[in-house]
Short mmCIF file of C-alpha atoms in Angstrom, two decimals:
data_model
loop_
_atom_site.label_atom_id
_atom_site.label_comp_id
_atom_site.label_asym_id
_atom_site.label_seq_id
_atom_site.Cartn_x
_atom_site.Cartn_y
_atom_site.Cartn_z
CA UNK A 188 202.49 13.35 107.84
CA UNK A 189 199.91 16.03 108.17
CA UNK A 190 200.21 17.25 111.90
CA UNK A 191 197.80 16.43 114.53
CA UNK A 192 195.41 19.11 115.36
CA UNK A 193 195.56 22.03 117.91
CA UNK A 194 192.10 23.74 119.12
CA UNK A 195 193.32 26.68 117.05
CA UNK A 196 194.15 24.52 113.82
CA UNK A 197 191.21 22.76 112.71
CA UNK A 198 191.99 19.11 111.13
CA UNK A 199 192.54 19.06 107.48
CA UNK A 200 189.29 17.83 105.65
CA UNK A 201 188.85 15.57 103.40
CA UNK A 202 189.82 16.51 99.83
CA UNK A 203 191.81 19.55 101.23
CA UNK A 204 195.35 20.22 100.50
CA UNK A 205 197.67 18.56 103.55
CA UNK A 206 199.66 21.42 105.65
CA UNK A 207 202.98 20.85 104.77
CA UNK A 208 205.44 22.42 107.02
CA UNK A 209 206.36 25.57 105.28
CA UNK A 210 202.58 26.62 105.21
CA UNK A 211 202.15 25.40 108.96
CA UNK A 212 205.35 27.75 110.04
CA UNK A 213 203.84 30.77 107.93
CA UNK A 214 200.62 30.59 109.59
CA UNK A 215 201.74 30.17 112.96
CA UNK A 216 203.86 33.03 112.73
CA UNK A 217 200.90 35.03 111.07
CA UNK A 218 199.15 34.34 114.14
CA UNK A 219 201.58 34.65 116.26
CA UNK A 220 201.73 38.72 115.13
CA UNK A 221 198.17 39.19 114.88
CA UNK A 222 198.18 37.80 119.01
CA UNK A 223 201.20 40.43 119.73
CA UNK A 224 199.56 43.14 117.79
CA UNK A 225 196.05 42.62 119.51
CA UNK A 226 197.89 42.82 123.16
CA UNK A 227 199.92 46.07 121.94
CA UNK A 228 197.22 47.65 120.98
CA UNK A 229 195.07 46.72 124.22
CA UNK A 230 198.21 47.72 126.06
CA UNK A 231 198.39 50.69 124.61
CA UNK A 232 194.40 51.24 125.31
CA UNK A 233 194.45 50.23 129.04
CA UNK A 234 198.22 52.48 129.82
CA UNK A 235 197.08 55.37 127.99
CA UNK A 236 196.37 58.14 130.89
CA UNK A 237 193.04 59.92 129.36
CA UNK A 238 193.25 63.63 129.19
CA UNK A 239 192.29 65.07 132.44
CA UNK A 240 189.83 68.21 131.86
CA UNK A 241 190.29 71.56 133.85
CA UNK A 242 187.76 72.21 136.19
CA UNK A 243 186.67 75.66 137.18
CA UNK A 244 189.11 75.31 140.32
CA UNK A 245 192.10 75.12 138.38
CA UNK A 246 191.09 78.10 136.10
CA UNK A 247 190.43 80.19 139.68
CA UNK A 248 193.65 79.19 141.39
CA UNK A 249 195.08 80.15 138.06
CA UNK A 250 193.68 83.56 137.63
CA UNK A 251 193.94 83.91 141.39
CA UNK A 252 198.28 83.76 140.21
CA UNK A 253 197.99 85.72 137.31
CA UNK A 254 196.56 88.67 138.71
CA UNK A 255 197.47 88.61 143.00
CA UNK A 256 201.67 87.81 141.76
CA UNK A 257 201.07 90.12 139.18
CA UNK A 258 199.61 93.17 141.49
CA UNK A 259 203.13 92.61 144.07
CA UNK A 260 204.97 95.28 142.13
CA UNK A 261 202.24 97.60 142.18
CA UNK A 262 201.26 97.01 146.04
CA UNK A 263 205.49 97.06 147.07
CA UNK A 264 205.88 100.23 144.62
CA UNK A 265 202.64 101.76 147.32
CA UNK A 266 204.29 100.36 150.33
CA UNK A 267 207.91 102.08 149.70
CA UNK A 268 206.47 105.69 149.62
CA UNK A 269 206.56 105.71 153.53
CA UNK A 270 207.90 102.62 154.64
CA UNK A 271 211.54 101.86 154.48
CA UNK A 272 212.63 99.58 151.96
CA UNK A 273 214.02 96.55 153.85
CA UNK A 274 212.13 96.70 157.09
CA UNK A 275 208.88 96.88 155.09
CA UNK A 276 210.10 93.59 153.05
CA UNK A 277 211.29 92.31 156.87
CA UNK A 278 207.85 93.07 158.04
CA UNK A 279 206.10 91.32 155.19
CA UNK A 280 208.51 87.75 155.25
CA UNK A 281 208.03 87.51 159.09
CA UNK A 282 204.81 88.10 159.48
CA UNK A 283 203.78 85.99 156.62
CA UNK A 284 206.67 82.93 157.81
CA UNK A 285 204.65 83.27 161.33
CA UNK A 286 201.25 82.73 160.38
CA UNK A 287 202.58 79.89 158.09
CA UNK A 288 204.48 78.24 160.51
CA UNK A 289 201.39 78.16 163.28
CA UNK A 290 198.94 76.86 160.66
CA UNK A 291 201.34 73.77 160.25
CA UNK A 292 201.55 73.63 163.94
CA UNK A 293 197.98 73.73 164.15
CA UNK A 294 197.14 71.79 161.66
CA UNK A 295 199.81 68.92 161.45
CA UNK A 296 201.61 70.02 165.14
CA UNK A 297 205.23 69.47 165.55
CA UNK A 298 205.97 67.39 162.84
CA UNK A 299 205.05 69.54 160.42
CA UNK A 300 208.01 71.79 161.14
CA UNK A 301 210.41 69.12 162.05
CA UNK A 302 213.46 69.18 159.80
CA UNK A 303 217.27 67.81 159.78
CA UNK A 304 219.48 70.39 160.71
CA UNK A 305 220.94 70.29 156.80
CA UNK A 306 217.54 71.04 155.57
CA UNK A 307 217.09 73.76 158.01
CA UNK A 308 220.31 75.19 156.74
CA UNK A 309 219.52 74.95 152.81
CA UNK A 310 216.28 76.64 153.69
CA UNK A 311 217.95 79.60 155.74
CA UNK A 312 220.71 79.61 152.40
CA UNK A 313 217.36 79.93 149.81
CA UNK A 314 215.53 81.92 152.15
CA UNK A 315 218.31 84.15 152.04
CA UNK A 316 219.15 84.38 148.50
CA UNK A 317 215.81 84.81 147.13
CA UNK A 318 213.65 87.36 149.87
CA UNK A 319 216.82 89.21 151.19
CA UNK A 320 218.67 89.28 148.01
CA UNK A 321 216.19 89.00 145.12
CA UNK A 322 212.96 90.57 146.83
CA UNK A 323 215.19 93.02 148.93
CA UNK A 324 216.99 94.41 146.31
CA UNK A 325 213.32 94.36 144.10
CA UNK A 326 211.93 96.55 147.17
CA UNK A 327 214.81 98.95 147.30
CA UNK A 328 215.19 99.15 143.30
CA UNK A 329 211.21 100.14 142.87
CA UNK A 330 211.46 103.61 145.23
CA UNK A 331 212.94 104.75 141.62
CA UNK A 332 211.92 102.31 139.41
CA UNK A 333 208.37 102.11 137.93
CA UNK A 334 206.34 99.01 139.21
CA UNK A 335 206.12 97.79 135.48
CA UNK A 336 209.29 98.24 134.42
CA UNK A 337 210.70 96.03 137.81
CA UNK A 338 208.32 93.50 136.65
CA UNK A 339 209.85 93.21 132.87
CA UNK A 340 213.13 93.17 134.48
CA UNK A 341 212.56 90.75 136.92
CA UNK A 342 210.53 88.70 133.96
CA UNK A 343 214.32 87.51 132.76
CA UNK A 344 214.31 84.79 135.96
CA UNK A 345 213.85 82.36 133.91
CA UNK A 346 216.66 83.40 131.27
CA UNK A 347 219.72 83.80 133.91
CA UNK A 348 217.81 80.31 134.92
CA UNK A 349 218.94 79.41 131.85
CA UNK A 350 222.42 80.49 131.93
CA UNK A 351 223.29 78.88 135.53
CA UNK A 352 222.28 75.70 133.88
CA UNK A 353 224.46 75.67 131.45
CA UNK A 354 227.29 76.26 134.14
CA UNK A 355 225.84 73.10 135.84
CA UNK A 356 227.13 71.29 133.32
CA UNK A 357 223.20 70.79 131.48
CA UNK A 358 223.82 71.96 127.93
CA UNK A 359 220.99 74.40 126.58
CA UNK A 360 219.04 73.65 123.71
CA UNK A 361 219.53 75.86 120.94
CA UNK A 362 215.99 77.53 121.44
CA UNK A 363 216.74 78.21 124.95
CA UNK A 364 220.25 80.20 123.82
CA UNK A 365 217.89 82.31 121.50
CA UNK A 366 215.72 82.84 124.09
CA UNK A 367 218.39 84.44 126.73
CA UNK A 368 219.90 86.26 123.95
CA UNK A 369 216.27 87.67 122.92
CA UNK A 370 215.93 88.77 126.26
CA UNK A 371 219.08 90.29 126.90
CA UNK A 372 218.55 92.66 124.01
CA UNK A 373 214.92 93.19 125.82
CA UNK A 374 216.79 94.02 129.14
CA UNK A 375 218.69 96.36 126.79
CA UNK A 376 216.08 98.03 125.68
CA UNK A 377 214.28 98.21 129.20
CA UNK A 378 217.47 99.85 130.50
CA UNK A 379 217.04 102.69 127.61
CA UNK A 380 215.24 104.87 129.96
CA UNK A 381 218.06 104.86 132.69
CA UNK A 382 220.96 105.49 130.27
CA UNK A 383 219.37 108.82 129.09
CA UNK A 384 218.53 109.68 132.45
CA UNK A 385 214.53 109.79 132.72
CA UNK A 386 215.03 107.11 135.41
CA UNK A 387 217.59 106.67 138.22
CA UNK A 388 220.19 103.70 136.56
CA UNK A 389 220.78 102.57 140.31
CA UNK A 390 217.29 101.12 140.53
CA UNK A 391 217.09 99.40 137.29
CA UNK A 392 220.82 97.94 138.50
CA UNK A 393 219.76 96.91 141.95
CA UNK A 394 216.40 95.48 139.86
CA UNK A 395 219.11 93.33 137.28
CA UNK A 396 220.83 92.34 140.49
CA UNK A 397 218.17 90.80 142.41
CA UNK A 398 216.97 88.82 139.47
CA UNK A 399 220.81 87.30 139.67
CA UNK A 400 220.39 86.62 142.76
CA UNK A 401 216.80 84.97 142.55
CA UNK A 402 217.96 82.65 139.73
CA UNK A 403 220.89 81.50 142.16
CA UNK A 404 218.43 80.78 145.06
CA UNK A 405 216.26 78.89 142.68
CA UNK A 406 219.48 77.03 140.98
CA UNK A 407 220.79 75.98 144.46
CA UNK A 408 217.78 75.09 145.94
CA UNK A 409 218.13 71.95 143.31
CA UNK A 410 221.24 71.20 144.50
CA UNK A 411 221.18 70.71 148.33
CA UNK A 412 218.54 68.93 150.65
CA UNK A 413 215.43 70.79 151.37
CA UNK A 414 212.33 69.66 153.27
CA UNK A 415 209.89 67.29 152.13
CA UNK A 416 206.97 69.38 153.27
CA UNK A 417 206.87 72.37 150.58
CA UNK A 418 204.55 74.77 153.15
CA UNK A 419 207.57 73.98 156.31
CA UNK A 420 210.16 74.88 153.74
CA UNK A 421 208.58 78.04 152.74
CA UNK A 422 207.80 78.81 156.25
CA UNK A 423 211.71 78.71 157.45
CA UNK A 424 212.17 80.54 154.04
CA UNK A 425 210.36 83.38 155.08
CA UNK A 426 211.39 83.49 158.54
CA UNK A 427 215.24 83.51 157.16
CA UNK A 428 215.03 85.76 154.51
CA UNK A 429 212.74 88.31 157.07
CA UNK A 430 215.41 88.24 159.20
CA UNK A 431 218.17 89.31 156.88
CA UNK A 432 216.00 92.03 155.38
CA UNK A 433 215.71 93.37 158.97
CA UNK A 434 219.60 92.79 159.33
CA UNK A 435 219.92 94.70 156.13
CA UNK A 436 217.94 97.80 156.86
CA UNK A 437 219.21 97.90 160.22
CA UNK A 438 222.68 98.15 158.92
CA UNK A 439 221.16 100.58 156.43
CA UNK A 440 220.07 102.63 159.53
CA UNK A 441 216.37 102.53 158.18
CA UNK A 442 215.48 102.27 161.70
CA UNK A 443 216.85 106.26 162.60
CA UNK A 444 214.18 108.58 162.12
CA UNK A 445 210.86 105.97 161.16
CA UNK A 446 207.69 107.47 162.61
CA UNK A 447 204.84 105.37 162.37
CA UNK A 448 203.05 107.96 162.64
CA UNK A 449 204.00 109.27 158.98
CA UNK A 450 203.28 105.99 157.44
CA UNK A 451 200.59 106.20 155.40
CA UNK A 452 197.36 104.54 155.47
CA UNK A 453 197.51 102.76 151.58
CA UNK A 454 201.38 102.03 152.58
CA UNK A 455 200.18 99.56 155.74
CA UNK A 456 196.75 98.36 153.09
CA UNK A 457 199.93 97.62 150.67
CA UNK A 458 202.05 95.50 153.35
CA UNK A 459 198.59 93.62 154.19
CA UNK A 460 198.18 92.68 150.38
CA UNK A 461 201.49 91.77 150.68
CA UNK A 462 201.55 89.79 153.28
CA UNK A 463 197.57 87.89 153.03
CA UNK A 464 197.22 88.06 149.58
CA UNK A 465 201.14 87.53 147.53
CA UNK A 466 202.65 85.57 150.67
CA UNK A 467 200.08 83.23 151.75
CA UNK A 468 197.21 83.33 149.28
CA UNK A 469 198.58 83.38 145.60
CA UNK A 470 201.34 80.86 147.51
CA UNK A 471 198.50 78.37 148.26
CA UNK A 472 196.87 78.81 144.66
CA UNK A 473 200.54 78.01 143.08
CA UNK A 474 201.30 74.88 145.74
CA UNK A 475 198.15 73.51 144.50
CA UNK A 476 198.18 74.28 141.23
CA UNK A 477 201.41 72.20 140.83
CA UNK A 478 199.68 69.48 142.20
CA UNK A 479 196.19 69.49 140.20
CA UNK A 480 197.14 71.39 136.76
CA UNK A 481 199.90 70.65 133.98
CA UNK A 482 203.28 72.14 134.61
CA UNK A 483 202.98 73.79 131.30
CA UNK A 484 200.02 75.91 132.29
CA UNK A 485 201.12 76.75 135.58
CA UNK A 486 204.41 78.19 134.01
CA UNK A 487 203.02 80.71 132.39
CA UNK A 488 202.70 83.14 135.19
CA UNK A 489 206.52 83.78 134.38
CA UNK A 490 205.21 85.48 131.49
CA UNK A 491 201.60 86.89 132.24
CA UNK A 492 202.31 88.44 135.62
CA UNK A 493 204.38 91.09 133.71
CA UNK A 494 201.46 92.19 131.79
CA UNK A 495 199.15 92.31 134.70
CA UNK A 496 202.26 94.88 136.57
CA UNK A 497 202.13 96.91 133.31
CA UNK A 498 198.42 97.39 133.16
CA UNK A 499 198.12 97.86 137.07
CA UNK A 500 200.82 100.36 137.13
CA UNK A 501 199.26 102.38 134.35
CA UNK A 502 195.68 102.28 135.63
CA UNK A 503 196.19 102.72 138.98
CA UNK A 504 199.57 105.10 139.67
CA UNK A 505 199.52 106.24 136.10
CA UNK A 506 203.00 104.87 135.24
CA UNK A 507 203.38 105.94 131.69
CA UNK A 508 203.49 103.54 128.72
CA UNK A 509 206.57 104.71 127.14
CA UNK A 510 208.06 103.15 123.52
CA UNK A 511 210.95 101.34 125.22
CA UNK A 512 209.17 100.20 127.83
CA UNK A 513 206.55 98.26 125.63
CA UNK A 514 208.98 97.35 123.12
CA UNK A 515 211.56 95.95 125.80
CA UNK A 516 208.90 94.36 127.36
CA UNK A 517 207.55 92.87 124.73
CA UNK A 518 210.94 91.05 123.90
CA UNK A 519 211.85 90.32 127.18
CA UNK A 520 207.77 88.29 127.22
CA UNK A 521 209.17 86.90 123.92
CA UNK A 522 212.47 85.38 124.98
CA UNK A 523 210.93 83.96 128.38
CA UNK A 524 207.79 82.30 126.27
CA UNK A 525 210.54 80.85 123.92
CA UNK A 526 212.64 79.34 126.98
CA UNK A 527 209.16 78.21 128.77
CA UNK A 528 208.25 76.91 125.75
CA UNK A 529 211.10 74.52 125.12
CA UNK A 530 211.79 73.78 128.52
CA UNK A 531 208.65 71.78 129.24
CA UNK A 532 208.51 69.88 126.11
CA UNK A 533 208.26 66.51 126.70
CA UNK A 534 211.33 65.84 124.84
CA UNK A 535 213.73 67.13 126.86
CA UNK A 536 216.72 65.90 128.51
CA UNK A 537 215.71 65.82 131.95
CA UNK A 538 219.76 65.47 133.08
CA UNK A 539 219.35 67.93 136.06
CA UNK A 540 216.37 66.42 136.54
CA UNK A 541 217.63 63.56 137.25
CA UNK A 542 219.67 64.00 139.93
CA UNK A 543 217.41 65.64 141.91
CA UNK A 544 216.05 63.76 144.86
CA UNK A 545 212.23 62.11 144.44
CA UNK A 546 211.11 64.79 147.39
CA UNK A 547 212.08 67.77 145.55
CA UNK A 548 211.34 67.00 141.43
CA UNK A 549 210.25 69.44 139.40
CA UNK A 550 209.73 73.06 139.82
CA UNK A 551 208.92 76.75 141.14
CA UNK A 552 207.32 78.17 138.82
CA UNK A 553 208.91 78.48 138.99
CA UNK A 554 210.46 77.42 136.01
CA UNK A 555 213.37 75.92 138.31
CA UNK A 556 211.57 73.53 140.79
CA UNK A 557 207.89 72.25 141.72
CA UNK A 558 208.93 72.01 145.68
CA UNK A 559 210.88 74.93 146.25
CA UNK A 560 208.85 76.99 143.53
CA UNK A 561 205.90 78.30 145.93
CA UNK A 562 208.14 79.59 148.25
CA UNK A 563 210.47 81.62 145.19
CA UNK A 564 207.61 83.23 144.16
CA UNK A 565 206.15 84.45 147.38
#
């Protein structure tokens, strides 16, 4: 019996062929594919995300990183010539965690600096780690240490990044191990210099150091509860770390014998770059930039801003360009590129990633974490 028509199977005709059931099945299923192909592809039309383009805002805030994070080495290697070391880096943090903290009280009142007293305490921990340890130690290393040469060594973040990973228990990708390796033989090179003796070894130490100590602050700062609100978080960072420089050079006795008198006029020009321009401006640039540009783009500054110390360094306080530090550097660029490179692919395993909490995914810059990243690199 030929089977009664369906609005998509016209009645046989007279003089056709009857549908016998084999043929009915076939077509059915034929059209049953063409039906789930059709919606797949219309799917696939409506979820597909079109490209977003770049507008010129993104390419500003971008340059605006590149060149102000870039210029920090240069502007602290200025300050240091009459400023003590970890008072001037005290000076900068609190001054800069002030005027952060009453902008959000201005702007948002108390809420905006309203945190549990664990965040407050992860924030003090990170604070600590990165500006007392990483930037203090930076500071004190580059009153014998070229302003370029801190920069290539502190361009290895990223690898020791790496390395702490791995001792989280997330296993590196072959590509990354090349990477920290290539790097390590750039630090090696980099360090050339201090073993024969044309530059103090204690700086370029205290310089290896603070990049240790940096990676740990941004490692950690994955692992424990931090504010929501990435400018209230930066602005306790700041504070904390301000405060332990200050403790630091106290202890130093940096205080005994400071005239401000002798300080010179570029030095206090230096701390106000510092402070308006790498703590609050290039901060804002990078906090947005996280939020309006692809997280491979914005992770390049771990690689450019180098450069930019390199070039400032030998334009403006005529640093010399020396063989092992261009051919150090140039590794060190290699191996970070290489690490970058694989670390934001797609592809990745995201098991750290994972684990973190939805208010504090991805990361500064800073190649460790979107939230926290602003505040490592300011």
């Amino acid at each position: 019996m030929t089977p009664p028509a369906s609005p998509s199977q016209p009645a046989a005709t007279p003089g056709s062929a009857p549908d016998t059931p084999a043929t009915t099945k076939a077509g059915a299923e034929a059209k049953t594919e063409a039906k789930t192909e059709a919606r797949t592809e219309t799917g696939a039309k409506a979820g597909a995300s079109p490209v977003p383009r770049l507008g010129g805002a993104v390419w500003l805030a971008l340059l605006v990183v590149y060149i102000v994070w870039g210029s920090t080495y240069l502007a602290i290697r200025v300050a240091v010539e009459t400023m003590p070391s970890f008072l001037s880096a005290s000076a900068r943090f609190l001054t800069a965690g002030l005027l952060l903290a009453g902008y959000l009280l201005v702007r948002q009142g108390p809420a905006g600096l309203k945190v549990t007293r664990r965040q407050l305490a992860s924030s003090v921990l990170v604070g600590l780690l990165l500006l007392t340890g990483g930037n203090g130690l930076v500071v004190l290393g580059e009153t014998s240490v070229p302003s370029g040469l801190a920069a290539l060594l502190v361009a290895a973040v990223p690898l020791w990044m790496v390395v702490l990973t791995a001792f989280g228990g997330d296993r590196p990708k072959p590509a990354e191990l090349a990477g920290v390796l290539l790097g390590l033989v750039g630090l090696g090179v980099l360090s050339a210099p201090a073993i024969g003796g044309s530059i103090e070894p204690g700086g370029v130490i205290l310089i290896i150091g603070a990049t240790l100590l940096w990676a740990t602050g941004s490692f950690v700062s994955k692992k424990i509860p931090m504010p929501g609100n990435v400018l209230a978080a930066s602005a306790y960072q700041m504070l904390a770390g301000g405060l332990g420089d200050l403790l630091v050079g106290v202890g130093r006795g940096e205080q005994h014998g400071v005239d401000l008198g002798a300080v010179s006029g570029r030095s206090w020009l230096a701390l106000a770059y510092l402070v308006v321009f790498g703590s609050l401006l290039a901060f804002t640039a990078y906090a947005w930039l996280l939020r309006s540009a692809p997280l491979t783009l914005v992770a390049t500054y771990a690689y450019v801003n180098p450069v930019v110390a390199v070039l400032l360094g030998w334009l403006i306080l005529a640093e010399p360009l020396t063989g092992p530090t261009l051919a150090g550097g140039a590794i060190v660029v290699a191996g970070v590129c290489l690490v970058v490179s694989v670390s934001r692919r797609p592809g990745r395993s995201s098991s750290a990633g994972s684990r973190a909490r939805p208010a504090e995914t991805a990361d500064p810059v800073d190649p460790s974490r979107s939230v926290k990243g602003p505040s490592a690199r300011s």
